[in-house]
C-alpha positions as MATLAB code, in Angstrom:
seq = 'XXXXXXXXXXXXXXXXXXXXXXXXXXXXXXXXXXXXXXXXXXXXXXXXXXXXXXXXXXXXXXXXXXXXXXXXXXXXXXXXXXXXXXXXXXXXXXXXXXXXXXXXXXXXXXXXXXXXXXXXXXXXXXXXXXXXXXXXXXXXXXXXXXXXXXXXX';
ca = [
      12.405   16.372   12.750;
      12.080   12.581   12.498;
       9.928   11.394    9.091;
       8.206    9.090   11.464;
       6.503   12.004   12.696;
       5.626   13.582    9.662;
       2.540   12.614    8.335;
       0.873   13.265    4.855;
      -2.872   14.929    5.237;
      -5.204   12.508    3.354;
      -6.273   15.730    1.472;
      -2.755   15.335    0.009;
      -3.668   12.020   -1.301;
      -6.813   12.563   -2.740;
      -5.783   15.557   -4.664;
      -2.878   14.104   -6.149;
      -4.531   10.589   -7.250;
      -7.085   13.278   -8.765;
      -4.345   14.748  -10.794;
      -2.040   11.988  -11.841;
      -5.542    9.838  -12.869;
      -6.153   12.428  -15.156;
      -2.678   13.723  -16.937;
      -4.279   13.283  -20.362;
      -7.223   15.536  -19.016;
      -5.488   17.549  -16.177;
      -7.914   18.872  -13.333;
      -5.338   21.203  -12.153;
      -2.558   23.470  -13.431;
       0.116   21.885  -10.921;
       0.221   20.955   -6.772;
       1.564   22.250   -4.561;
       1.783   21.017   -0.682;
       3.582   22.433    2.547;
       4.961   21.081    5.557;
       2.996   22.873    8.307;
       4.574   21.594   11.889;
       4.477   17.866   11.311;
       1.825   17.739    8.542;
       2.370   18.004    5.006;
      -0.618   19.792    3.934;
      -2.056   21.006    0.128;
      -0.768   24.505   -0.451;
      -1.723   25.919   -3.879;
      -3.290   23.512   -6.554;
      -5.486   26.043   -8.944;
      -8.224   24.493  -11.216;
      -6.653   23.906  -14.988;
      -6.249   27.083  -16.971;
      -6.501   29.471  -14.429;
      -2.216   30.218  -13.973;
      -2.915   31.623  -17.668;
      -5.452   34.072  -16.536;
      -3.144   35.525  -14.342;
      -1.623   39.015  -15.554;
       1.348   38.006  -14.184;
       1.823   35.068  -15.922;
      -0.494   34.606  -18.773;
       1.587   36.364  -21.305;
       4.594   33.825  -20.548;
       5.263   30.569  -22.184;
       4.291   28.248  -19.973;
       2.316   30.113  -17.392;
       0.929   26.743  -14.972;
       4.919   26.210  -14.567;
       5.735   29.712  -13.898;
       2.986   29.959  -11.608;
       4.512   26.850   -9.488;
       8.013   28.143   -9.812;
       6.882   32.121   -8.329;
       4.895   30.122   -5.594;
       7.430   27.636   -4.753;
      10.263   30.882   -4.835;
       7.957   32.964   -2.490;
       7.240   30.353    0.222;
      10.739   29.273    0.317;
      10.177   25.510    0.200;
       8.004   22.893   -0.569;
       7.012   20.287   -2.699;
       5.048   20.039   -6.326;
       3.869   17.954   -8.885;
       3.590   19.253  -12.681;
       2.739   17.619  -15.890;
       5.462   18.221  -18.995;
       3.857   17.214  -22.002;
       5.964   17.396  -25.086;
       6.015   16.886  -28.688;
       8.296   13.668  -29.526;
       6.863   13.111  -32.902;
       5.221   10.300  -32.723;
       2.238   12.163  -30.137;
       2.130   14.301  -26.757;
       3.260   12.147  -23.999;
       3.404   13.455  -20.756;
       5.328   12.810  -17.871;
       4.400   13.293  -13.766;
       7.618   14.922  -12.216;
       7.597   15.695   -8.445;
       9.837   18.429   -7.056;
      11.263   18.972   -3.704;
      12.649   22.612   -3.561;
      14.324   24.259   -0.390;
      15.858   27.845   -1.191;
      19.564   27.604   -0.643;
      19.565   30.375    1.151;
      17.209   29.238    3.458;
      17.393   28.226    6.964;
      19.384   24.792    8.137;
      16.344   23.666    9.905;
      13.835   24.024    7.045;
      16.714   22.609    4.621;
      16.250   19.465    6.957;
      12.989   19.484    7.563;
      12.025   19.241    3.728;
      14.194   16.883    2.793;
      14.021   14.455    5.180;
      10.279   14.390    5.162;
       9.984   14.151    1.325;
       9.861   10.843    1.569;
       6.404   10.553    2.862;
       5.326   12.506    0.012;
       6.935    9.887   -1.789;
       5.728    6.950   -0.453;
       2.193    8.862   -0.148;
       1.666    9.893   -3.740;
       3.604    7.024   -6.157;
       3.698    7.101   -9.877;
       5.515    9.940  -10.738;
       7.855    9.863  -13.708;
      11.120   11.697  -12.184;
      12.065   13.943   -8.959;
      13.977   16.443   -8.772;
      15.380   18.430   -6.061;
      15.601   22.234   -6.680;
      17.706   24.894   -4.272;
      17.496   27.914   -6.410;
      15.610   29.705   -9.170;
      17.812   27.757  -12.112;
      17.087   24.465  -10.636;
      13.556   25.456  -11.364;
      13.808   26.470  -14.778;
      11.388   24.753  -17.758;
      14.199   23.955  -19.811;
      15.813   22.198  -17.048;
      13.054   20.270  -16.159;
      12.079   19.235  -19.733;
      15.665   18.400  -20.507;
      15.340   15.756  -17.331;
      12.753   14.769  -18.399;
      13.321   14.212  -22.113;
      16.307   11.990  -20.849;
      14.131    9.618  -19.103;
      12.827    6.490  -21.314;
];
């Protein structure tokens, strides 16, 4: 699939200037978007505070980030933005990380598909902090991203 056929929904847009415009006052718990044929569409993006109301993840530590990580692990691929916000001593920054996952064990054309058309998610929502690609369940561990991010000036 060529990127210059892949095109980024203007719902895509809108949500995620939404989001990154307010990372001191988060409207959502993460983002989430697929690529659906040629369109990269918004996939999961629940209203803030609602991953913790889910049994399955409210008792965890971070339940927002577990709730990307199970939805990002189910569907196989995709891409999502979270906020890590993290005590350096000196106040709470935060930091806009965008991920690209594709299970390793998926199939070669959706391994292709997603990460040659990450790009125009990319180009489509700028001002992240920090990608990272993830191909299985570790790359999507908090630790790991924190640690990522943490190195980052």
């Amino acid at each position: 699939m060529s990127i210059s056929v892949v095109k980024l929904h203007p719902d895509c847009v809108a949500i995620f200037n939404e989001f990154k415009g307010n990372a001191n006052k988060p409207t959502h718990d993460f983002l989430t978007m697929k690529l659906d044929g040629v369109n990269i569409v918004p996939d999961l993006c629940p209203p803030i505070g609602t991953s913790s109301e889910d049994p399955r993840f409210g008792d965890k530590e971070h339940p927002a980030f577990d709730h990307m990580v199970s939805h990002l692990i189910e569907k196989g691929s995709g891409y999502a933005f979270y906020i890590f916000r993290y005590d350096k001593g000196n106040g709470h920054p935060s930091k806009l990380v965008f991920y690209t996952y594709v299970d390793d064990n998926g199939p070669a054309k959706t391994k292709m598909a997603i990460t040659s058309s990450k790009q125009v998610v990319e180009k489509g929502c700028p001002g992240f902090s920090l990608k990272i690609q993830a191909n299985c369940k570790e790359d999507l561990s908090y630790k790991v991203g924190l640690d990522l991010v943490l190195e980052r000036p």
